[in-house]
Amino acid sequence: MEKEFPISATDPTGKRLHVSKEPHPLIGKQHLIDIHHPMVDPIAAMRMKKGKIVSAEEAIELIRDDDTIVTAGFVGAGFAEELAIALKERFLKTGRPRNLTLTYPAGQGDGKTKGLNHLALEGLVGRIICGHTGLTPGLGSLVNEDKILAYNVPMGAVTQLYRDIAAGKPGNLTHVGLGTFIDPREDGGKLNELTKSTGEDLIQLMTVDGQDYLLYKSFPIHVAFLRGTTADPDGNITMEKESMVLDALSMAQAARNSGGVVIVQVERLADRGTLNAREVIIPGILVDCVVVAKPENHWQTFGEPYSAAFSCEHRVPMQGVPPLPLDGRKIIARRAAFELKPNSIVNLGIGMPEGVSRVANEERILEYCTLTAESGIIGGLPMGGLDFGAGINVDALITENYQFDFYDGGGLDIAFLGMAETDAEGNVNVSRFGPRFTGPGGFIDISQNAKTVCFLGMFTAGDLNLFVDEGRLRIDHEGRQKKFVRQVEQKTFSGTYAAAHRQRVLYITERCVFSLCDEGLELIEIAPGIDLESQILALMDFKPIMRQPPKLMDERIFRFGRMGIKEDLLTIPLEERFTYNAADNTFFINLENYYIKSSEDVQRMRQIVDDALAFQDKKVHTIANYDNFNVSPHLVDEYVEMVKHAAGFYESVTRYTTSTFLRMKLGDELERRGVAPHIYESRDEARRALHDR
């Protein structure tokens, strides 16, 4: 395919010029045209519609000194490795471009040499505005040595900001980040002394209707480094073999509407008109250059060259996922799994929280909740390590910014996140440790907005050695480093903010569990086999609140084999099965999947009904759900007598079950004792019958 590509030039003042390839229609010779970055005048652009496919080196020529580059990627997924390598090589060869600003939401690297580690060169980068730096130690060194300006921004806030930049808005106004080191009243997200002394303020505190918010200010984006699977000559981009779609569209729009250039790395080309329009993620009108990458620079993730499961092309048998070894990490994941509830929507952070999904799969409860990751996956099993952000057997893939919209609005029932160090106020630090910067990633967005958040981490760090012994925990060698400190080094999570907003917060370790209360951290559970004084209190820099002696953690956590928590998960506590609605004077009884096995169960049920209805000044209307209900044969008489007692509080009652056998059996027993059965097949029939009476 013949390429048409602009030849760049500069005038003596350094202004970017375009050298036309064709004679001017009026003056008949080549000429220089002053253009708006990044490309060409409208007439040349029309000719170039067939020539968007270029080499990486040609595309990189469009980048100027002081440009701001946005890069897509999640660890390694969606990252344009070919473009990053080409930019590095050009800088090493020519010393240009210089003083670039890099902005990106998630960590993009392997912790060694890949991803944005290619660009960790003094002189090439002058500033970073990002969500995570832990996977790019080279950039972290430049930050720590005060050689570049550096800002952390919560991952969700910055993904939404790109959308706001595309829309021409002044910034992203949100509550996310309040009370943390992102808050301008703390550090304003500034990571080093150079930024604090000379850097502009990118985050502004604002008050709207008496409530505090943070404004993450917009800035122009000059270049976008994006990635897809297939491109046509017009620049239309599909992502059928990518493991996630990320925010490529918003980034492309932000660059285009900032007057910038959009460069997309792909693995293959298609003829014009052959791509399915529904599969095009980035339309060609936004794309300036398409670069076909070498296979070694286009892995699906940094851990996997290609997996059809990651790109949702097929599902894999979950039974093939091996169980985790019973070590400290699994003990923590097991205790965390007890917090899962049916139909809950869950987020799992990177690192130790990844084990919760493995435990849930091992216990056969994964199907009863929906796991998500901030990369945009919904359902299935999220991956970890260098595959983090990808998933197998997922139900849906959406963009990062829409995922964070859902998170920020309270869509998460529970989140499991890491915990590096914690203090008496319940603050958590996961973002800075001495000279090492990692950044919050999506931690702040998620931890501030989930209805329940569980922080997971070992009680001490450094050479900790432990083992389980018949349902008890034994510490063979204690860790060197305390993790429950007087004051965290950086406040990535604010305990005070969470307590003020009545958020449920747990801190789960291998040997004990804390909860957040108004006064700070409260010790509520201790592992069997652990000594409270010597193995907990003596290893903390503060004394936790203890309103009562901590109860023992479930001993099943400390035994080999499955814990068998599926029944616990699916069993609704008896007290929660009886609800009185005063507005319409209706008493709801939910006995679905309940099995009465003992006389004590019957007596507890009788007591609950008495407590709820004995002091009402009028009789109530009652609807009872008997779906999949069962009662031991020797308890039928006692149970029916209890029902007859409860009927004394009822003005009217209807019952329903889809079981024909139970309708006949229970109906006969009630009728034999003078109680009108009124048992229907569905809830709607029961409701209609109740209202008709």
XYZ file of C-alpha atoms in Angstrom:
693
model
C 0.000 0.000 0.000
C 1.467 3.329 -1.034
C 1.812 5.756 1.869
C 1.139 9.452 1.727
C 2.562 11.299 4.688
C 3.409 14.933 5.374
C 7.017 16.025 5.375
C 7.708 18.228 8.394
C 9.879 21.300 8.439
C 10.461 24.294 10.675
C 11.096 27.945 9.935
C 14.003 29.783 11.608
C 11.807 30.540 14.647
C 11.039 26.837 15.195
C 7.440 27.022 13.976
C 6.111 23.713 12.619
C 5.516 23.857 8.850
C 4.185 21.388 6.288
C 5.993 20.856 3.011
C 3.460 20.053 0.315
C 4.195 17.080 -1.951
C 2.135 18.392 -4.861
C 2.473 21.684 -6.781
C 0.210 24.441 -5.542
C -2.752 24.772 -7.975
C -2.073 28.501 -8.347
C 1.689 29.059 -7.996
C 2.769 25.719 -9.486
C 5.559 24.784 -7.056
C 6.089 23.194 -3.656
C 5.331 25.541 -0.796
C 5.343 25.779 2.994
C 2.041 26.010 4.841
C 1.745 27.098 8.488
C -0.474 24.450 10.058
C -2.257 23.830 13.339
C -0.665 20.922 15.216
C -0.706 18.031 14.507
C -1.033 17.661 10.777
C -2.117 19.248 7.583
C -4.321 21.738 5.864
C -7.804 20.533 4.774
C -6.864 19.871 1.137
C -3.859 17.762 2.110
C -5.958 15.981 4.728
C -8.360 14.866 2.005
C -5.459 13.331 0.081
C -4.146 11.701 3.233
C -7.362 9.810 3.944
C -5.798 6.889 2.122
C -2.492 7.321 3.890
C -3.078 7.029 7.628
C -1.039 3.825 7.823
C 2.532 4.815 8.638
C 5.586 3.523 10.450
C 6.059 4.120 14.171
C 9.039 6.340 13.405
C 6.988 8.517 11.043
C 4.188 8.890 13.584
C 6.596 9.855 16.369
C 7.918 12.707 14.196
C 4.673 14.557 14.920
C 5.451 14.924 18.641
C 6.890 18.288 19.698
C 8.730 19.541 22.756
C 6.426 20.274 25.721
C 3.554 18.177 24.335
C 1.139 16.376 26.658
C 0.718 12.696 25.765
C -2.124 10.532 27.038
C -1.473 6.791 26.965
C -4.087 4.047 27.235
C -3.261 0.852 29.081
C -3.945 -1.232 32.167
C -0.702 -2.856 33.343
C 0.102 -4.186 29.856
C -3.327 -4.586 28.313
C -4.137 -1.934 25.744
C -0.697 -0.325 25.972
C 0.973 0.813 22.721
C 4.388 -0.747 23.341
C 5.586 -0.182 19.763
C 4.949 3.559 20.018
C 6.669 3.868 23.393
C 9.769 2.091 22.053
C 9.844 4.317 18.969
C 9.580 7.466 21.105
C 12.410 6.287 23.346
C 14.647 5.483 20.374
C 14.009 8.835 18.742
C 14.905 10.675 21.955
C 18.075 8.643 22.458
C 19.082 9.326 18.846
C 18.140 13.009 18.499
C 17.515 14.372 22.001
C 13.987 15.300 20.926
C 11.219 15.707 21.906
C 11.873 17.146 25.374
C 9.919 18.027 28.491
C 6.844 15.941 27.708
C 3.904 15.597 30.080
C 2.684 12.021 30.452
C -0.870 11.517 31.659
C -2.437 8.110 32.197
C -4.970 6.533 34.582
C -3.820 2.997 35.487
C -0.305 1.702 36.027
C 1.308 0.841 32.674
C 4.349 -1.364 33.054
C 5.740 -4.646 34.272
C 7.698 -3.169 37.165
C 10.912 -3.510 35.140
C 11.427 -2.435 31.529
C 8.129 -2.538 29.646
C 5.340 -0.004 29.248
C 6.055 3.529 30.381
C 9.386 2.363 31.779
C 10.663 2.956 28.220
C 10.046 6.674 28.703
C 11.703 7.068 32.106
C 14.460 9.231 30.641
C 15.612 12.519 32.109
C 14.938 15.287 29.620
C 12.294 13.366 27.707
C 9.703 13.638 30.477
C 9.159 16.826 32.450
C 5.861 16.063 34.204
C 3.505 13.190 34.972
C -0.203 13.402 35.864
C -1.311 9.890 36.629
C -3.153 7.450 38.834
C -0.407 4.911 39.527
C 3.399 4.815 39.402
C 4.140 1.515 41.146
C 4.725 -0.398 37.890
C 7.148 2.220 36.522
C 10.111 2.393 38.928
C 12.093 4.458 36.440
C 9.544 7.268 36.539
C 9.375 6.832 40.316
C 13.105 7.488 40.546
C 12.772 10.707 38.525
C 9.997 11.798 40.893
C 11.947 10.888 44.016
C 15.049 12.737 42.785
C 13.005 15.911 42.085
C 13.876 15.746 38.393
C 10.294 15.984 37.134
C 6.986 17.444 38.296
C 4.629 14.727 39.505
C 0.934 14.582 40.380
C -1.229 11.692 41.506
C -4.888 11.803 40.546
C -7.399 9.064 41.469
C -7.785 6.732 38.530
C -11.526 7.188 38.189
C -11.286 10.959 38.423
C -8.707 11.143 35.643
C -10.581 8.730 33.331
C -13.642 10.932 33.716
C -11.480 14.024 33.221
C -10.447 12.894 29.728
C -14.127 12.762 28.833
C -14.576 16.273 30.249
C -11.575 17.543 28.264
C -13.150 16.104 25.115
C -16.392 17.945 25.944
C -14.609 21.258 26.510
C -15.518 21.401 30.199
C -13.360 23.150 32.815
C -12.752 19.918 34.712
C -14.193 17.020 36.642
C -16.127 18.011 39.771
C -16.389 15.141 42.254
C -16.229 14.208 45.925
C -13.564 11.589 45.227
C -10.301 12.386 46.998
C -11.685 14.469 49.863
C -9.792 13.868 53.092
C -6.908 12.067 51.369
C -3.499 13.280 50.205
C -5.230 14.313 46.966
C -7.159 17.013 48.839
C -5.540 20.489 48.399
C -5.805 20.885 52.176
C -3.337 17.989 52.379
C -0.856 17.688 49.458
C -3.106 18.348 46.469
C -1.744 15.189 44.851
C 1.763 16.688 44.553
C 4.375 13.985 44.992
C 7.695 15.757 45.551
C 9.220 19.013 46.725
C 9.784 20.274 43.169
C 6.065 20.006 42.444
C 5.068 21.526 45.776
C 7.387 24.519 45.273
C 7.016 25.194 41.541
C 4.117 23.145 40.189
C 0.724 24.630 39.458
C -2.360 23.532 41.386
C -4.275 20.994 39.315
C -6.897 20.232 41.973
C -9.143 22.898 43.469
C -11.423 22.703 46.515
C -14.917 23.994 45.748
C -18.164 24.330 47.681
C -21.491 23.594 45.991
C -24.730 23.924 47.981
C -22.730 23.812 51.190
C -20.900 20.577 50.270
C -17.158 20.243 49.590
C -16.022 18.950 46.214
C -12.765 18.697 44.288
C -12.350 20.114 40.783
C -9.764 18.245 38.728
C -8.838 20.911 36.183
C -8.802 20.286 32.440
C -5.647 20.656 30.364
C -5.022 20.242 26.609
C -3.875 16.887 25.256
C -1.598 17.089 22.235
C -0.959 13.412 21.477
C -2.822 10.171 22.218
C -1.048 6.793 22.180
C -3.813 4.187 21.770
C -4.125 0.556 20.739
C -6.590 -1.669 18.903
C -6.711 -4.921 16.998
C -7.690 -4.047 13.418
C -7.610 -0.825 11.389
C -8.791 0.053 7.910
C -7.169 2.715 5.684
C -9.599 5.330 7.004
C -8.368 4.788 10.559
C -11.430 2.998 11.923
C -10.284 0.845 14.837
C -11.770 -2.361 16.286
C -10.694 -4.185 19.447
C -11.943 -7.751 19.012
C -8.743 -9.348 20.347
C -8.132 -6.874 23.174
C -8.871 -7.930 26.741
C -10.522 -4.589 27.554
C -11.633 -1.401 25.781
C -10.414 1.059 28.475
C -10.955 4.758 27.611
C -9.533 4.848 24.108
C -12.537 6.677 22.660
C -12.554 9.449 25.271
C -8.787 9.871 24.943
C -9.042 10.123 21.164
C -11.823 12.691 21.445
C -9.867 14.682 24.035
C -6.791 14.832 21.803
C -8.795 15.651 18.679
C -10.740 18.448 20.368
C -7.512 19.831 21.866
C -6.122 20.172 18.345
C -3.856 17.181 18.899
C -2.840 14.037 17.054
C -4.186 10.507 17.620
C -1.823 7.598 16.925
C -3.170 4.056 17.173
C -1.127 0.853 17.261
C -2.814 -2.240 15.778
C -1.807 -5.783 14.903
C -3.475 -6.074 11.483
C -5.145 -4.199 8.622
C -8.471 -4.623 6.860
C -9.731 -3.261 3.573
C -11.948 -0.199 3.523
C -15.604 -0.975 4.175
C -15.018 -4.444 5.619
C -15.166 -3.631 9.342
C -18.455 -4.114 11.155
C -19.553 -0.627 12.189
C -20.824 -1.915 15.539
C -17.333 -3.220 16.349
C -15.554 0.073 15.629
C -14.470 1.526 18.972
C -12.474 4.499 17.654
C -13.949 6.016 14.462
C -11.544 7.033 11.744
C -12.518 10.711 11.965
C -10.560 10.837 15.227
C -7.476 8.946 14.044
C -4.465 10.554 12.363
C -1.949 7.703 12.200
C -2.162 3.917 12.290
C 0.943 1.884 13.136
C 1.088 -1.875 12.581
C 3.102 -3.278 15.484
C 5.604 -6.101 15.571
C 4.012 -9.150 17.263
C 6.438 -9.011 20.179
C 5.282 -5.455 20.905
C 1.586 -6.268 20.824
C 0.991 -8.835 23.552
C -2.557 -8.979 24.852
C -1.237 -8.376 28.398
C 2.316 -8.256 29.726
C 1.736 -11.766 31.040
C -0.026 -13.348 28.065
C 0.693 -13.034 24.296
C -2.891 -13.961 23.538
C -5.780 -15.686 25.300
C -9.132 -16.163 23.600
C -10.687 -16.276 27.070
C -9.409 -12.763 27.866
C -11.008 -11.372 24.695
C -14.331 -13.080 25.513
C -14.151 -15.382 22.483
C -14.862 -18.452 24.599
C -15.506 -19.464 28.190
C -13.282 -21.780 30.186
C -14.204 -24.395 32.828
C -13.800 -22.837 36.266
C -13.034 -26.214 37.825
C -9.621 -25.989 36.206
C -8.571 -23.076 38.433
C -6.343 -24.606 41.160
C -6.948 -23.773 44.845
C -4.504 -21.520 46.683
C -2.089 -22.987 49.238
C -3.190 -22.481 52.846
C -0.816 -19.662 53.802
C -1.319 -16.247 55.372
C -2.678 -14.731 52.181
C -5.293 -17.438 51.796
C -6.287 -17.151 55.468
C -7.039 -13.470 54.886
C -8.902 -14.170 51.638
C -10.943 -16.858 53.407
C -12.003 -14.517 56.198
C -12.851 -11.874 53.592
C -15.021 -14.370 51.680
C -17.344 -14.559 54.701
C -18.335 -10.953 53.861
C -19.722 -11.916 50.443
C -23.498 -11.796 50.179
C -25.829 -13.196 47.490
C -26.350 -10.872 44.517
C -23.678 -8.453 45.725
C -21.577 -6.439 43.259
C -17.915 -6.662 44.199
C -14.620 -4.983 43.332
C -11.310 -6.746 43.871
C -8.094 -4.744 44.112
C -4.669 -5.870 42.942
C -2.504 -8.135 45.081
C -3.921 -9.888 48.128
C -7.599 -9.111 47.300
C -7.229 -11.208 44.129
C -7.272 -14.259 46.409
C -10.903 -13.617 47.368
C -12.071 -14.630 43.890
C -9.981 -17.797 44.050
C -11.475 -18.713 47.429
C -14.989 -17.926 46.176
C -14.415 -20.210 43.191
C -13.032 -22.966 45.415
C -16.067 -22.701 47.722
C -18.419 -22.755 44.702
C -19.996 -19.406 45.580
C -18.599 -17.319 42.733
C -21.855 -17.605 40.798
C -23.842 -15.931 43.582
C -22.110 -12.551 43.336
C -20.766 -10.386 40.523
C -17.065 -9.574 40.564
C -15.871 -6.451 38.770
C -12.606 -4.641 38.136
C -12.054 -0.964 37.452
C -10.698 -1.837 33.994
C -14.326 -2.308 32.919
C -14.932 -6.041 33.356
C -18.220 -7.171 34.884
C -18.734 -10.748 36.033
C -16.564 -13.818 35.660
C -13.194 -14.217 37.352
C -10.746 -11.269 37.364
C -7.108 -12.096 36.711
C -4.084 -11.021 38.737
C -0.394 -10.238 38.364
C 0.655 -9.021 34.918
C -2.814 -10.040 33.658
C -4.574 -7.798 36.203
C -7.538 -6.011 34.664
C -8.377 -8.901 32.351
C -10.952 -11.547 33.214
C -12.299 -14.893 32.096
C -15.958 -15.800 31.564
C -16.979 -12.158 31.997
C -20.533 -11.002 31.373
C -19.709 -7.578 29.923
C -16.867 -5.209 29.076
C -17.451 -1.482 29.463
C -15.157 1.537 29.463
C -13.202 2.560 32.541
C -14.902 5.927 32.930
C -18.382 4.405 32.863
C -17.264 1.779 35.361
C -16.136 4.558 37.694
C -19.394 6.445 37.147
C -21.113 3.349 38.507
C -18.655 3.030 41.396
C -18.815 6.714 42.358
C -22.596 6.662 42.496
C -22.617 3.855 45.069
C -23.029 0.849 42.771
C -20.538 -1.321 44.662
C -21.898 -3.389 47.530
C -18.443 -4.381 48.757
C -14.805 -3.832 47.823
C -11.735 -5.808 48.846
C -8.581 -3.685 48.755
C -4.987 -3.900 49.922
C -3.679 -2.466 53.188
C -0.008 -1.546 53.559
C -0.192 0.412 56.817
C -3.018 1.596 59.070
C -3.248 3.977 62.024
C -5.517 4.546 65.032
C -7.972 6.731 63.058
C -8.486 3.957 60.531
C -6.493 5.754 57.823
C -4.839 3.472 55.261
C -1.724 4.061 53.174
C -1.097 2.126 49.967
C 0.489 4.878 47.887
C 3.854 5.938 49.365
C 6.585 4.260 51.379
C 9.660 6.390 51.987
C 11.274 7.038 48.610
C 8.937 4.640 46.787
C 5.820 6.007 45.101
C 3.048 3.713 43.922
C 0.037 6.022 43.675
C -3.574 5.166 44.458
C -4.781 3.812 41.101
C -8.528 3.274 41.587
C -8.124 2.757 45.340
C -9.503 6.151 46.409
C -12.492 6.094 44.054
C -13.427 2.572 45.160
C -12.710 2.824 48.886
C -14.679 6.044 49.306
C -17.781 4.819 47.500
C -18.326 1.115 48.212
C -21.063 0.454 50.774
C -18.679 -1.895 52.589
C -14.906 -1.876 52.179
C -12.585 -4.587 53.486
C -8.874 -3.816 53.679
C -6.716 -6.922 53.499
C -3.140 -7.242 54.683
C -0.728 -9.199 56.853
C -0.504 -8.018 60.473
C 3.280 -7.614 60.249
C 5.681 -7.621 57.302
C 9.125 -9.014 56.634
C 10.011 -12.684 57.261
C 6.673 -13.508 58.870
C 6.312 -17.297 59.026
C 3.114 -19.015 60.138
C 1.176 -22.265 59.801
C -2.210 -23.728 60.706
C -2.648 -26.534 63.203
C -6.056 -28.224 63.574
C -8.150 -25.079 63.377
C -5.610 -22.837 65.126
C -3.047 -20.336 63.860
C 0.595 -20.640 64.905
C 3.237 -17.949 64.409
C 6.618 -19.601 63.845
C 8.562 -16.372 63.201
C 7.196 -12.850 63.644
C 7.529 -10.179 60.959
C 10.082 -7.409 61.461
C 7.906 -4.463 60.459
C 4.814 -3.150 62.221
C 1.925 -2.264 59.929
C -0.419 -0.770 62.530
C 1.383 2.519 63.117
C 0.747 5.715 65.029
C 0.303 7.741 61.842
C 0.350 6.586 58.218
C 2.947 8.129 55.929
C 0.356 9.080 53.316
C -3.423 9.116 53.689
C -4.818 7.146 50.751
C -7.985 6.340 52.721
C -9.441 8.644 55.362
C -10.968 6.853 58.331
C -12.459 10.099 59.603
C -14.207 10.760 56.275
C -15.540 7.184 56.169
C -16.804 7.284 59.765
C -18.572 10.594 59.120
C -20.349 9.019 56.141
C -21.309 5.895 58.121
C -19.398 3.590 55.812
C -18.894 0.013 56.992
C -15.148 -0.692 57.063
C -13.258 -3.841 58.088
C -9.501 -4.382 58.386
C -8.758 -8.088 57.937
C -5.435 -9.703 58.816
C -4.386 -13.306 59.231
C -4.659 -13.116 63.036
C -7.352 -10.560 63.835
C -10.069 -8.320 62.406
C -10.760 -4.647 63.163
C -13.772 -2.499 62.326
C -14.061 1.273 61.990
C -16.097 3.155 64.566
C -16.458 6.858 65.382
C -13.495 6.699 67.770
C -11.208 4.852 65.343
C -10.059 1.251 65.037
C -11.910 -1.373 67.088
C -10.614 -4.941 67.565
C -13.537 -7.339 67.039
C -12.062 -10.771 66.182
C -8.980 -12.808 67.008
C -7.718 -16.055 65.470
C -7.813 -19.198 67.590
C -4.302 -19.895 68.867
C -3.239 -16.229 68.953
C -2.349 -14.457 72.214
C -4.026 -11.046 72.458
C -1.317 -9.292 74.456
C 1.936 -10.596 72.946
C 0.897 -11.271 69.349
C -1.457 -8.340 68.714
C -1.381 -5.454 71.191
C 2.398 -5.542 71.732
C 2.950 -5.286 67.967
C 0.832 -2.140 67.457
C 1.906 1.485 67.904
C -1.475 2.289 69.426
C -4.059 0.540 71.524
C -7.231 -0.290 69.592
C -10.691 0.184 71.016
C -12.089 -2.955 72.686
C -15.657 -2.532 73.894
C -15.777 -6.245 74.666
C -13.422 -9.222 74.347
C -12.897 -10.011 70.646
C -14.697 -13.116 69.441
C -12.861 -15.990 67.779
C -12.549 -16.075 64.003
C -14.278 -19.079 62.426
C -11.988 -22.088 62.914
C -12.860 -23.381 59.424
C -10.573 -20.655 58.093
C -7.623 -22.467 59.650
C -8.350 -25.988 58.388
C -7.349 -27.694 55.146
C -10.004 -28.463 52.563
C -13.069 -26.420 51.702
C -14.692 -24.361 54.437
C -18.201 -25.177 53.216
C -19.501 -21.602 53.426
C -21.935 -21.936 50.529
C -24.782 -22.829 52.887
C -23.872 -19.883 55.133
C -23.916 -17.545 52.146
C -27.310 -18.692 50.921
C -28.961 -18.847 54.337
C -30.830 -15.703 55.339
C -30.835 -15.241 59.141
C -34.248 -16.084 60.576
C -34.688 -12.609 62.075
C -34.304 -11.059 58.611
C -37.098 -13.228 57.177
C -39.892 -11.346 58.989
C -40.682 -7.752 58.028
C -43.550 -5.486 59.080
C -44.474 -2.598 56.796
C -46.460 -0.073 58.840
C -47.426 1.978 55.766
C -49.828 -0.684 54.465
C -50.049 -2.750 57.675
C -48.577 -5.800 55.964
C -46.427 -8.492 57.551
C -44.047 -10.266 55.150
C -42.697 -13.725 55.953
C -39.936 -15.131 53.722
C -39.349 -18.831 54.387
C -37.812 -19.509 50.975
C -35.070 -22.172 51.157
C -35.560 -22.451 54.933
C -35.446 -25.859 56.603
C -36.822 -26.306 60.143
C -34.673 -28.964 61.730
C -35.271 -28.532 65.468
C -37.846 -27.535 68.059
C -35.623 -24.545 68.851
C -36.165 -23.273 65.291
C -39.927 -23.337 65.809
C -39.712 -21.559 69.150
C -37.394 -18.875 67.713
C -39.904 -18.274 64.934
C -42.746 -17.964 67.432
C -40.738 -15.458 69.493
C -39.924 -13.330 66.435
C -43.616 -13.138 65.476
C -44.571 -12.226 69.052
C -41.918 -9.492 69.223
C -43.063 -8.023 65.922
C -46.848 -8.195 66.329
C -47.895 -8.651 69.963
C -47.850 -4.938 70.661
C -49.542 -3.779 67.457
C -52.869 -2.039 68.110
C -54.516 -3.806 65.170
C -54.313 -7.043 63.279
C -52.110 -7.208 60.179
C -52.338 -8.479 56.619
C -49.782 -11.233 56.026
C -48.062 -12.734 52.978
C -45.808 -15.787 53.466
C -43.342 -17.188 50.907
C -42.983 -20.963 51.260
C -40.872 -21.635 48.146
C -38.502 -24.558 48.794
C -39.524 -24.550 52.456
C -39.161 -27.753 54.410
C -39.824 -28.998 57.924
C -38.691 -32.230 59.534
C -41.606 -34.710 59.683
C -41.455 -35.041 63.475
C -41.867 -31.246 63.818
C -44.918 -30.789 61.559
C -47.429 -30.772 64.441
C -45.367 -28.321 66.494
C -44.852 -26.047 63.490
C -48.539 -25.979 62.536
C -49.473 -25.155 66.132
C -47.056 -22.222 65.964
C -48.696 -21.074 62.702
C -52.103 -21.314 64.360
C -50.795 -19.146 67.223
C -49.418 -16.551 64.766
C -52.736 -16.477 62.876
C -54.276 -14.837 65.922
C -52.430 -11.635 64.904
C -53.620 -11.731 61.281
C -56.503 -9.794 59.753
C -55.912 -11.790 56.566
C -53.205 -14.083 55.280
C -52.071 -15.594 51.986
C -49.275 -18.046 51.382
C -47.584 -19.155 48.190
C -45.179 -21.805 46.911
C -44.396 -23.270 43.508
C -44.346 -26.748 45.088
C -47.634 -28.572 44.478
C -46.706 -31.171 47.081
C -46.083 -28.559 49.777
C -49.303 -26.686 48.937
C -51.273 -29.883 49.428
C -49.346 -31.112 52.489
C -49.251 -27.826 54.381
C -52.781 -26.930 53.294
C -54.138 -30.204 54.632
C -52.352 -29.796 57.973
C -53.578 -26.201 58.416
C -57.128 -27.041 57.417
C -57.188 -30.043 59.778
C -56.430 -27.626 62.645
C -59.043 -25.088 61.658
C -56.652 -22.618 59.966
C -57.665 -21.396 56.501
C -54.740 -22.387 54.242
C -55.016 -19.869 51.342
C -51.877 -21.220 49.665
C -51.205 -19.970 46.115
C -48.693 -20.817 43.409
C -47.086 -17.396 42.955
C -46.426 -14.192 44.821
C -48.648 -12.196 42.458
C -51.572 -14.551 43.073
C -51.045 -14.283 46.816
C -50.952 -10.473 46.668
C -54.113 -10.286 44.558
C -55.935 -12.673 46.874
C -54.914 -10.638 49.915
C -56.157 -7.402 48.384
C -59.380 -9.002 47.163
C -60.229 -9.886 50.726
